[in-house]
Coordinates of C-alpha atoms and ligand atoms in Angstrom, one line a residue:
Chain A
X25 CA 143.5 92.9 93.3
X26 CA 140.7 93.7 95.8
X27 CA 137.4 93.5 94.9
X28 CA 135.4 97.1 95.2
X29 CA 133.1 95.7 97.5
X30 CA 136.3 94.0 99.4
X31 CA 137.7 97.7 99.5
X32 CA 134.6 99.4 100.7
X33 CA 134.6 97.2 103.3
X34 CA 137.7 97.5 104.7
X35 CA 137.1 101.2 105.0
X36 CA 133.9 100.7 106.6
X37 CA 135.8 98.7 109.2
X38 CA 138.5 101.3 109.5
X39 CA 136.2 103.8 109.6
X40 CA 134.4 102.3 112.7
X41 CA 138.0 101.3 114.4
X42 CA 139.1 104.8 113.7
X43 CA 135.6 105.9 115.8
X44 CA 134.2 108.0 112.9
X45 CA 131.5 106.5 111.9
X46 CA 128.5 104.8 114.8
X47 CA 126.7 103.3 112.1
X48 CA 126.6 101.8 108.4
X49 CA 123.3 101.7 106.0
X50 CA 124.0 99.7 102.8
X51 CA 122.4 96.6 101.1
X52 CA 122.9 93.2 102.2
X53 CA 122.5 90.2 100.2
X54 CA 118.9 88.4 101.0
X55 CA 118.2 84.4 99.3
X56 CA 117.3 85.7 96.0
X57 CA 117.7 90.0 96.6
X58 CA 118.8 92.3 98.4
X59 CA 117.7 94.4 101.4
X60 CA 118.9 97.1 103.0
X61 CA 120.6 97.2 106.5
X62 CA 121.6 99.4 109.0
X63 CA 124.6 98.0 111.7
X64 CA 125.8 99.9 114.0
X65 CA 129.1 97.0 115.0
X66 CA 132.2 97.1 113.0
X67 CA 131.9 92.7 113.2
X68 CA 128.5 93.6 111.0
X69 CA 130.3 94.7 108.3
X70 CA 131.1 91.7 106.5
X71 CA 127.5 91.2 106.3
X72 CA 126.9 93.9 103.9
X73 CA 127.2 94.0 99.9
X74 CA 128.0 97.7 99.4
X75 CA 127.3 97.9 96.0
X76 CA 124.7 95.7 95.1
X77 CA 123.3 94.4 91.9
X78 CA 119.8 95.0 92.5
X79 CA 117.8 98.2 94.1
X80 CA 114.6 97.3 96.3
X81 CA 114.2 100.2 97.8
X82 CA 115.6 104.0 97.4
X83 CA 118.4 104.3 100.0
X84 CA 117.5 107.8 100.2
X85 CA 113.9 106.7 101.4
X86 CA 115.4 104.3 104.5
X87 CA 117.2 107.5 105.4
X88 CA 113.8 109.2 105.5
X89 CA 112.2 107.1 107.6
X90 CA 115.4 106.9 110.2
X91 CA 115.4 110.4 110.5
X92 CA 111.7 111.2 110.0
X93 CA 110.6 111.9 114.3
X94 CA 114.4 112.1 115.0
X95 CA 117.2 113.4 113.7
X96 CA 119.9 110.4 113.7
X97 CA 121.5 110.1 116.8
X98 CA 124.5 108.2 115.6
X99 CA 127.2 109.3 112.9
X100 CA 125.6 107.5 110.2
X101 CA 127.7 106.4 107.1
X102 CA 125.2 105.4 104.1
X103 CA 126.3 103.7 101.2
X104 CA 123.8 105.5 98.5
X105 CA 123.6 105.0 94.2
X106 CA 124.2 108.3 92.5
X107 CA 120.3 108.5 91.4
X108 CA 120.2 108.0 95.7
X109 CA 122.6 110.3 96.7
X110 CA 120.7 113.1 94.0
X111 CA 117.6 111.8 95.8
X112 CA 118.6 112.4 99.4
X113 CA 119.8 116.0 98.0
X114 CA 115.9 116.3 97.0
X115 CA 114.3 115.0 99.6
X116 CA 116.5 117.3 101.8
X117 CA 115.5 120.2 100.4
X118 CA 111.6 118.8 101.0
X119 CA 112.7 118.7 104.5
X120 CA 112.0 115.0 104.4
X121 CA 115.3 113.9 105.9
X122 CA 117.3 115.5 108.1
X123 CA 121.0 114.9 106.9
X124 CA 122.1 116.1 109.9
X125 CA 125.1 113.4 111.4
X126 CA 124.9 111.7 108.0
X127 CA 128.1 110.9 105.5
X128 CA 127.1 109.5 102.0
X129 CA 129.3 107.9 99.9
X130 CA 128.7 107.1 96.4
X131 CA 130.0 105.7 93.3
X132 CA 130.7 105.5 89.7
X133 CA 127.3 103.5 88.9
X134 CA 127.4 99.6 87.5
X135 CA 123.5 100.0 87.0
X136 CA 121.4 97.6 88.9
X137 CA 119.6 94.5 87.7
X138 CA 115.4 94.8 87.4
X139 CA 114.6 92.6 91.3
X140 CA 112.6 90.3 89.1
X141 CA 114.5 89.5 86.7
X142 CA 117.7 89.1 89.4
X143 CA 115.5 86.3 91.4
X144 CA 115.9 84.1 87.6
X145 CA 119.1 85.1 86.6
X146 CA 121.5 86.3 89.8
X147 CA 124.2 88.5 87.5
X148 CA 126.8 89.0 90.4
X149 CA 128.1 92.5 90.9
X150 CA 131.3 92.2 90.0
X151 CA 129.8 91.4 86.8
X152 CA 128.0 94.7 86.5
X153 CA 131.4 96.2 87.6
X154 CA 133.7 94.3 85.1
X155 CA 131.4 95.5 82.4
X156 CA 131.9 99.6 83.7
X157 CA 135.7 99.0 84.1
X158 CA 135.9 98.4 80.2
X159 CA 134.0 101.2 79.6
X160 CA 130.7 99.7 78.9
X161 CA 127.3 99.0 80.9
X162 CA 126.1 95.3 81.0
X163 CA 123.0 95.0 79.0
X164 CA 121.1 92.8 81.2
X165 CA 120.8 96.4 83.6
X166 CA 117.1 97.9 84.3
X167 CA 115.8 100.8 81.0
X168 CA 116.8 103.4 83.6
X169 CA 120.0 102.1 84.4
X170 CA 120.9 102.7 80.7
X171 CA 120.0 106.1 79.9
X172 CA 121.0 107.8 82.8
X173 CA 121.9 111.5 82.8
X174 CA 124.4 111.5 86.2
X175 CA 126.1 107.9 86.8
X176 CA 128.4 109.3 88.6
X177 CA 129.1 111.4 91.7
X178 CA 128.5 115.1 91.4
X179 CA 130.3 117.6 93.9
X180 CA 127.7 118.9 96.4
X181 CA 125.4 115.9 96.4
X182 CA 126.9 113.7 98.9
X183 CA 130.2 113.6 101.1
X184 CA 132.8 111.4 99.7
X185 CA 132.8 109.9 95.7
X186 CA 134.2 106.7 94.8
X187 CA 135.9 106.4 90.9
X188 CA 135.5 103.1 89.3
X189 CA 135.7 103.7 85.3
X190 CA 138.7 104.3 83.6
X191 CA 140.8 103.8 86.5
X192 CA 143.0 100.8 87.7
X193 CA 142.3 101.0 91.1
X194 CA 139.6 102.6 92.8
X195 CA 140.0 106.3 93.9
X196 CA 138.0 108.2 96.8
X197 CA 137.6 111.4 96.2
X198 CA 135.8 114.6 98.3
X199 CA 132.0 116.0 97.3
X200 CA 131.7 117.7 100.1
X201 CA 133.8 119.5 103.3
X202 CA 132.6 117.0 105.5
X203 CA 134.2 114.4 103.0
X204 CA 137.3 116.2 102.6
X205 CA 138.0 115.9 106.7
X206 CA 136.6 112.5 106.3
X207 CA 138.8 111.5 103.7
X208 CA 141.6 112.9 105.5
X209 CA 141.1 111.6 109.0
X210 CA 141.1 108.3 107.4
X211 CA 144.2 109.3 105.8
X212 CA 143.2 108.4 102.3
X213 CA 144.6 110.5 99.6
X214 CA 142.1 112.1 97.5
X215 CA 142.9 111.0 93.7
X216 CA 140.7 111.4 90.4
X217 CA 139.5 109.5 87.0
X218 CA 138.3 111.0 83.7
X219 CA 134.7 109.9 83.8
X220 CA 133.5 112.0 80.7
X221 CA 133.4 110.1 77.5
X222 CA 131.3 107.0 80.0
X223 CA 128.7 109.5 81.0
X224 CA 128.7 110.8 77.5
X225 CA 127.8 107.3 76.5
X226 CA 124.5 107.4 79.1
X227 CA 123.6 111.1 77.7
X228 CA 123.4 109.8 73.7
X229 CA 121.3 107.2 75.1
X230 CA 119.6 109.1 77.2
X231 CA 118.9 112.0 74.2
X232 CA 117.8 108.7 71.9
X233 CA 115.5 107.3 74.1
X234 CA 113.6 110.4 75.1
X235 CA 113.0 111.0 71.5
X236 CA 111.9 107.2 70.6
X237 CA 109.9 106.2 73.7
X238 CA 108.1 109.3 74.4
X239 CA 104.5 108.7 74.5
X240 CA 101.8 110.4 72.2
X241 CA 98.5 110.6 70.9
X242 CA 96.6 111.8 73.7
X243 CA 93.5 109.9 74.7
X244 CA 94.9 107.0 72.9
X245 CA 98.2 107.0 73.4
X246 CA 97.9 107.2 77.1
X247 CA 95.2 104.5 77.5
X248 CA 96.9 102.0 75.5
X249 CA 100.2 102.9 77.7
X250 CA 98.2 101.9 80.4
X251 CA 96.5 99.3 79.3
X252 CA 96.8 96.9 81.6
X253 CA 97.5 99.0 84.8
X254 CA 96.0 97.1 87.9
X255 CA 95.6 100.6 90.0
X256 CA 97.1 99.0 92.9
X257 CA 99.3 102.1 92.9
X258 CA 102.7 100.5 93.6
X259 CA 103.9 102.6 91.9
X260 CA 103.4 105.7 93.9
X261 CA 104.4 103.6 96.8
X262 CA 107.7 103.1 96.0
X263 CA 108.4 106.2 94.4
X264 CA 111.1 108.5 96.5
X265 CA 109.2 111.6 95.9
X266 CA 106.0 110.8 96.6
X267 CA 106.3 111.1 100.1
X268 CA 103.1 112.5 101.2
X269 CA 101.5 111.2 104.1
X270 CA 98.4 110.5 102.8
X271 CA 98.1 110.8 99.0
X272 CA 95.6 112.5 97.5
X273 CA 94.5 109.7 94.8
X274 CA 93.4 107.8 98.1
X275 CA 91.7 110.4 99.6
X276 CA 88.1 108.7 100.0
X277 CA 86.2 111.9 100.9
X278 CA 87.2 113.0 96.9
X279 CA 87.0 109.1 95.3
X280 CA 84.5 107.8 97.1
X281 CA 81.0 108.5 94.9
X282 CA 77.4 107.5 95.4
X283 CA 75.8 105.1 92.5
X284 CA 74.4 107.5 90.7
X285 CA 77.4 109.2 89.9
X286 CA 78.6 105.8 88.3
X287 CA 75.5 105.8 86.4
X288 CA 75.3 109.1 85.0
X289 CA 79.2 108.8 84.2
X290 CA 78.1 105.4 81.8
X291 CA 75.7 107.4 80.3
X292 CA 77.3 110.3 79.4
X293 CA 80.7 108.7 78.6
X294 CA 78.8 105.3 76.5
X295 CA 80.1 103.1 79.4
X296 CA 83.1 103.5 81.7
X297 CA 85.8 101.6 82.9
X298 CA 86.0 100.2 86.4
X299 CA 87.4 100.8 88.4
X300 CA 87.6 104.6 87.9
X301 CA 90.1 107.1 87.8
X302 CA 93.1 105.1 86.6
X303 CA 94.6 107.4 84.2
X304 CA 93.7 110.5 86.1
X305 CA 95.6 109.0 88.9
X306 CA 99.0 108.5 86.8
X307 CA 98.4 112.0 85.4
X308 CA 97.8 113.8 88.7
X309 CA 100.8 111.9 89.9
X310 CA 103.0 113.8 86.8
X311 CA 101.6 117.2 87.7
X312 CA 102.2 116.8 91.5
X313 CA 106.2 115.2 91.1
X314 CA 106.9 114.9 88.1
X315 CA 109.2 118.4 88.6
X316 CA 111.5 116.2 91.0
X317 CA 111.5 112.9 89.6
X318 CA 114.8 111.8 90.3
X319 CA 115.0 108.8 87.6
X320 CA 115.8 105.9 89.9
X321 CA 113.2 104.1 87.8
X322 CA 111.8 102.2 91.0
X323 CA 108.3 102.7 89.4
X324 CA 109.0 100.9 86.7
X325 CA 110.1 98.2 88.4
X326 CA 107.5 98.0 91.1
X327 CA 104.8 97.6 88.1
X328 CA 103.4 93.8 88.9
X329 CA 102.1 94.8 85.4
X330 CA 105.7 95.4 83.6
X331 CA 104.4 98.8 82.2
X332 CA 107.5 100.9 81.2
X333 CA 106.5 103.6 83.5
X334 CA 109.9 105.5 83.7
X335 CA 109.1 106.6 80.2
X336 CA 106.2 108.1 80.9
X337 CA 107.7 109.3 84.3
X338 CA 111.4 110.3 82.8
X339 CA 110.3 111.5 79.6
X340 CA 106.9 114.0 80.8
X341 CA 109.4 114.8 83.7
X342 CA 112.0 115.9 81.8
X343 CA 110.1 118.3 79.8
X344 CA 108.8 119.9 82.7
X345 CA 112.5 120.3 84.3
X346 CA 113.1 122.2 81.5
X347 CA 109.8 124.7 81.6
X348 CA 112.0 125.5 85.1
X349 CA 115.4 124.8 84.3
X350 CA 115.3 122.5 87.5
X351 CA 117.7 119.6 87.4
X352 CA 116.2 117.4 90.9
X353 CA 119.2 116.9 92.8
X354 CA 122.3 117.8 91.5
X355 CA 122.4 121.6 92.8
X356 CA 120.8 123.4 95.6
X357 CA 118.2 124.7 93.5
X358 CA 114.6 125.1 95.1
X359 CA 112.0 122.0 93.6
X360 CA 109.6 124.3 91.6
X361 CA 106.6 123.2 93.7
X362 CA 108.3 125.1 96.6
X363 CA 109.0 128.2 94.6
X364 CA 107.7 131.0 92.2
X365 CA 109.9 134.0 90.6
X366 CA 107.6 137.3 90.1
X367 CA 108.1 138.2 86.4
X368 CA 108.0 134.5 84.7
X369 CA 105.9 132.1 83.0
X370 CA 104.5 135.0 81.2
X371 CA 103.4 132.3 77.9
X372 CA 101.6 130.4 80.1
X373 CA 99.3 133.5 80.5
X374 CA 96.2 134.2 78.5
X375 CA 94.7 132.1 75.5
X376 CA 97.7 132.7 73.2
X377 CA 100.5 133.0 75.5
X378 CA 101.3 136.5 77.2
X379 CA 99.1 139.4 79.0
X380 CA 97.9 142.3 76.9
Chain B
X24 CA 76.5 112.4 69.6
X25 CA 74.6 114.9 67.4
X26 CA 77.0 117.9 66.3
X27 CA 75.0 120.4 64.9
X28 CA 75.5 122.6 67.3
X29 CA 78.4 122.7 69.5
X30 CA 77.6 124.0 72.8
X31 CA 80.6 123.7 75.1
X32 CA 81.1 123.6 79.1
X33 CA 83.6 125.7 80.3
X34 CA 84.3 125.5 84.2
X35 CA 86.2 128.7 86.0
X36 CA 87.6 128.6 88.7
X37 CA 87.7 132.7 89.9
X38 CA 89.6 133.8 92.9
X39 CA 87.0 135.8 95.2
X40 CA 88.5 138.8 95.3
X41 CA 89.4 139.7 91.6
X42 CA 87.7 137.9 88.7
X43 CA 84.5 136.9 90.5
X44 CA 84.4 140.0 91.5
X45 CA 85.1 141.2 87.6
X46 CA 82.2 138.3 87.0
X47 CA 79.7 140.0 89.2
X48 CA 80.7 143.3 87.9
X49 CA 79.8 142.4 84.4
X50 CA 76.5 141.2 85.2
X51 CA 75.3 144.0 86.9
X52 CA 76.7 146.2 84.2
X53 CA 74.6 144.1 81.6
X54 CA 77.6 143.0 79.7
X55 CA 76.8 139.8 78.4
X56 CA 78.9 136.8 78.9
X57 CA 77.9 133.3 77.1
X58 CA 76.2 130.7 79.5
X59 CA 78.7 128.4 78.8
X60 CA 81.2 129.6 81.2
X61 CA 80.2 127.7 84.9
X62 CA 82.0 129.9 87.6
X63 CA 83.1 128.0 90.8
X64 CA 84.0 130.6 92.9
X65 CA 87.5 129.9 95.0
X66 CA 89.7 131.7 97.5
X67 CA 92.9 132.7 95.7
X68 CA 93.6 130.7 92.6
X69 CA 95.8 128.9 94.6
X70 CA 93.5 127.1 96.5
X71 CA 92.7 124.9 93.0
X72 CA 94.8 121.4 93.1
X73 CA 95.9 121.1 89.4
X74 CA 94.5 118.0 89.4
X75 CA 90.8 119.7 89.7
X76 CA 91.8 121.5 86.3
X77 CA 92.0 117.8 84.2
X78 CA 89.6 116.4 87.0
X79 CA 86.7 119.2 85.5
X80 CA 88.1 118.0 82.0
X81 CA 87.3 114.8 82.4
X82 CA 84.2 115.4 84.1
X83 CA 83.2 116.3 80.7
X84 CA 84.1 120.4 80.8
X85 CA 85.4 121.3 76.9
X86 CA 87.8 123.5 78.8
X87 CA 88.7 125.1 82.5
X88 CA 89.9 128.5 83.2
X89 CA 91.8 129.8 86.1
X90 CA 91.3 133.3 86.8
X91 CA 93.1 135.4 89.4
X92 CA 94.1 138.8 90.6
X93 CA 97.1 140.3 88.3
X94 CA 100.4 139.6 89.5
X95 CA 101.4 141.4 92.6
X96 CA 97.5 142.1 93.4
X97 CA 97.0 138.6 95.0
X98 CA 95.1 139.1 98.3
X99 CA 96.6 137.0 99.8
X100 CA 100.0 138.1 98.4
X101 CA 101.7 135.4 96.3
X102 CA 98.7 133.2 95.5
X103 CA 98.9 133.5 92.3
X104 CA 102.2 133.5 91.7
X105 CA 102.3 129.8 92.7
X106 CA 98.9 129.0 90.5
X107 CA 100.9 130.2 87.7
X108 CA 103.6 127.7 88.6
X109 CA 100.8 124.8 88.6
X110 CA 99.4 126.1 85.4
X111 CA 102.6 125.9 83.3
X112 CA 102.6 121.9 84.9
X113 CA 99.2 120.9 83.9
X114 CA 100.2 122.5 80.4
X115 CA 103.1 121.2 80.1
X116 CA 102.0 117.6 80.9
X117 CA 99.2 118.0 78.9
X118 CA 101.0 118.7 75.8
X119 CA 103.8 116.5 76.2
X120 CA 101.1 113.6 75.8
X121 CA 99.6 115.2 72.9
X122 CA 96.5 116.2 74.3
X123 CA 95.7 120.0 73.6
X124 CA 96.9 122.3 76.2
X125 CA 94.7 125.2 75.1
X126 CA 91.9 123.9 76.9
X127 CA 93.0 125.1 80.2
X128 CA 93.4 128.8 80.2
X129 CA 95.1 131.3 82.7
X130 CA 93.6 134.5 83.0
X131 CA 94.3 138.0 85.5
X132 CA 91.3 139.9 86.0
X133 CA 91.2 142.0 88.2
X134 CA 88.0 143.3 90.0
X135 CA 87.4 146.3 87.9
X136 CA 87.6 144.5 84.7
X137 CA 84.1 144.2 84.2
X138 CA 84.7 144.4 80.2
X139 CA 87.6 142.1 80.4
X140 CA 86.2 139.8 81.7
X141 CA 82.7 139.6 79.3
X142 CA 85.8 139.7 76.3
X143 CA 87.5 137.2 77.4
X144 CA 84.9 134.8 78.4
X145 CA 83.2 135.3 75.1
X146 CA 86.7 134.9 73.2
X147 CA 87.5 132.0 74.5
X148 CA 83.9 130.3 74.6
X149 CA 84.2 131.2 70.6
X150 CA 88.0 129.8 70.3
X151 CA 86.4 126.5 71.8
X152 CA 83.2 126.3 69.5
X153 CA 85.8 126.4 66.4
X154 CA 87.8 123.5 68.3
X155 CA 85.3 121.5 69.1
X156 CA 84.2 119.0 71.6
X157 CA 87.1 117.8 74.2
X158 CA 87.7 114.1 74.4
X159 CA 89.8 113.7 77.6
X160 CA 86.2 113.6 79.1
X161 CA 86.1 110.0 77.5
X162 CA 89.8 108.5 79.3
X163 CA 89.0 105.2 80.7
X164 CA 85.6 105.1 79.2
X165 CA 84.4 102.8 76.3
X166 CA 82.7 106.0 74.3
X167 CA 84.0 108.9 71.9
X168 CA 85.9 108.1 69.0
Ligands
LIG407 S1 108.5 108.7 89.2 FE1 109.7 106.8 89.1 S2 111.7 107.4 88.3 FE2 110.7 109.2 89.1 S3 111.4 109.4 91.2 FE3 109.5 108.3 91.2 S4 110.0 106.2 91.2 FE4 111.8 107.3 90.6
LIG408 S1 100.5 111.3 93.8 FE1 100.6 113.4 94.7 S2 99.4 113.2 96.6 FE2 100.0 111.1 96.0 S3 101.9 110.7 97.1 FE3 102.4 111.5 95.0 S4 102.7 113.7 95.3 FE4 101.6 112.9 97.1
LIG409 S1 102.4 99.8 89.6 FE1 101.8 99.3 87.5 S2 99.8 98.3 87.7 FE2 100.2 99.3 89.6 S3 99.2 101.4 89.4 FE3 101.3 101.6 88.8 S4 101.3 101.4 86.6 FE4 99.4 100.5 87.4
LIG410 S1 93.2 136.2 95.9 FE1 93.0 136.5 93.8 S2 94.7 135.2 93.1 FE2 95.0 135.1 95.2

């Protein structure tokens, strides 16, 4: 039997021979990582590792900076995770990418390996796969790999789905119209797997862990949470939805202060930490995304500090999806820092919720 | 810190239009409002980053207050509609940390509301004496308790 990634290949290759596609982004295998690459030559594609064990980068991002001064020129086929392919959906709807000439395929997810650990301990992708074929999820996957609330693909956020769990061989199957011509022009029959009870698995997780991580205690529990936090920011860097040109938390004309700003600060405060800001920064960062943060957990593993930030990230987040009952991603929904309803919101009014 | 008496700092940020209107309207009716309300006057409410709201907190305001037109009066037609949004986020984050969310405050005044707005000033200012001091002022610093 063919390997997935064998299999994904060969319909790259077809896919170019058949002229549909002009290009392919998808990871390719580095000396101890992976990248992602863009060819555009149907000889390239053997060069790629379509489903890869470890995430660098959001694919979704690479798409946003191909398509950020130009829309892409070439049919572009990009090989995308589902918390990707939800993240594309997003970042579409911030009119950050143009999807325009772009087909994404995704797939039942195997959960990717944390890039540090992966340089220590390469667990091969097939690995990760066997694990999902039997049901399961490796344990070696990153905290946000394991309680995932959409492993899967979702019709309507992306073109074309691949089925990997509870299946004996691989089935494609249509998200989209342009996947359904897709599928068709490549002559593939559209077939189906029973996904349920696996993604029911990442939901009890996913239900357990918001409970048991969450963070508390307010002054406290957020300092200690951050303890060690360098405020180099990586964080934000390589966080999907914080797109912004030029982020606000490094906005000198408003973090910039004269000395005796730091002296008055350490004597009305008994002493202050330096540098400043720290925990205002993370906090600011909540309010400002938090709404659409997708869960790829790329924070978390951008931390040089190995501070669980997804749980601060996924867990704050999730309760304020559900102040807007905003799911990022999955629907075409508007973010809720692009919209407002007239008659809503009504206890966050007034001292005790509610106008007189 | 000596407690005996708890004088709080409460920042408002009050949308030109409507409640610093209401704010001068007050004073020059003589209604009296407690000094410990510091008015920043602003646009539209939504002119105020969210962030300014926990920035003012940690400044070392007790509390902040956001005060707007009523809905549908917004001068500049949906501004406040879209503070409200960014209100119920910097509550909601707030109190999913477990810090208390009642220390920033959304209010519609409108520029009439003279009376209004000397109540609810003085309401509040009393709701925070009987809380007490605020202690997000002291994140990231090596004082409070
Ligand atoms: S906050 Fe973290 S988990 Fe959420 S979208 Fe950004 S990088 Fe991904
Ligand atoms: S923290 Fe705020 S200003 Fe900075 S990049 Fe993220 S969303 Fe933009
Ligand atoms: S990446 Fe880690 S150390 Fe750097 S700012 Fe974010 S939380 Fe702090
Ligand atoms: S002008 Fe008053 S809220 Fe917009």
């Amino acid at each position: 039997m063919v390997s997935e990634n064998e299999l994904l290949k060969k319909f790259l290759k077809d896919a170019f021979e058949k002229g549909l596609i002009e290009a392919v982004m998808a990871p390719a295998a580095t000396e101890d990582s992976y990248t992602y690459a863009l060819v555009t030559k149907k000889e390239d594609v053997d060069k790629l590792t379509p489903i890869a064990p470890v995430m660098q980068w959001n694919g979704a991002d690479m798409l946003r900076r191909i398509t950020k001064l130009k829309k892409s020129e070439r049919k572009l086929f990009a090989i995308l995770r589902p918390c990707e392919a939800r993240t594309f959906k997003e970042l579409v709807k911030f009119n950050q990418i143009n999807p325009e000439n772009i087909i994404v395929l995704t797939y039942d997810c195997p959960g990717t390996i944390h890039a540090r650990n992966y340089k220590h301990d390469k667990v091969p992708a097939e690995e990760l796969i066997a694990e999902i074929k039997k049901g399961g999820k490796n344990e070696k996957i990153r905290e946000s790999c394991k309680v995932c609330e959409y492993p899967v693909p979702i019709p309507g956020v992306g073109d074309i789905g691949m089925g990997i769990v509870n299946t004996t061989e691989p089935v494609f199957f249509s998200l989209s119209d342009t996947g359904k011509e897709f599928l068709s022009a490549m002559q593939i029959q559209e077939g189906s797997r029973d996904a349920d009870s696996w993604v029911k698995m990442h939901r009890e997780r996913r239900e357990k862990w918001l409970e048991e991580e969450r963070i508390t205690g307010g002054r406290k529990g957020i300092e200690e949470f951050l303890s060690s936090c360098l405020n180099c920011h990586n964080c934000k860097d390589m966080c999907p939805i914080c797109f912004c040109k030029e982020c606000f938390f490094e906005d000198h004309t408003v973090f910039d202060y004269e000395s005796p700003k730091y002296f008055n600060w350490a004597d009305d405060k008994d002493g202050i930490r330096l540098p400043t800001d720290k925990t205002l920064f993370h906090i600011g960062r909540l309010i400002h995304m938090g709404t659409s943060c997708i869960g790829c957990g790329l924070c978390q593993q951008a931390c040089p500090m190995d501070i669980p930030l997804y749980r601060l990230f996924g867990i704050v987040g999730n309760d304020l999806q559900k102040v807007f009952d905003y799911k990022p991603g999955v629907n075409d929904d508007i973010p809720p820092v692009m919209d407002f309803r007239e008659d809503e919101l009504h206890e966050f009014e007034g001292l005790f919720g509610g106008e007189e | 810190m000596s407690e005996e008496k708890f004088d709080p700092v409460i920042v408002g940020f009050f949308c030109n239009w409507c409640t610093s209107a209401a704010a001068d309207l007050a004073g020059t009716a003589r209604l009296h409002y407690p000094p410990n309300i510091r008015p920043i006057r602003v646009m539209c409410s939504s002119t105020v980053d969210p962030v300014y709201l926990i920035r003012a907190l940690q400044e070392g305001a007790d509390a902040t207050i956001l005060g707007g037109c009523h809905p549908g009066d917004c001068h500049y037609i949906t501004g406040n509609y879209k503070a409200r949004r960014r209100v119920a986020i910097v509550k909601t984050v707030l109190k999913s940390l477990g810090f208390d969310d009642t220390r920033v405050l959304l209010e519609w005044i409108s520029g009439s509301e003279g009376p209004k707005f000397a109540r609810v000033m003085n309401e509040y200012t009393s709701y925070i004496k009987e809380r007490g001091p605020c202690d997000f002022k002291y994140i990231d610093s090596l004082g409070g308790d």
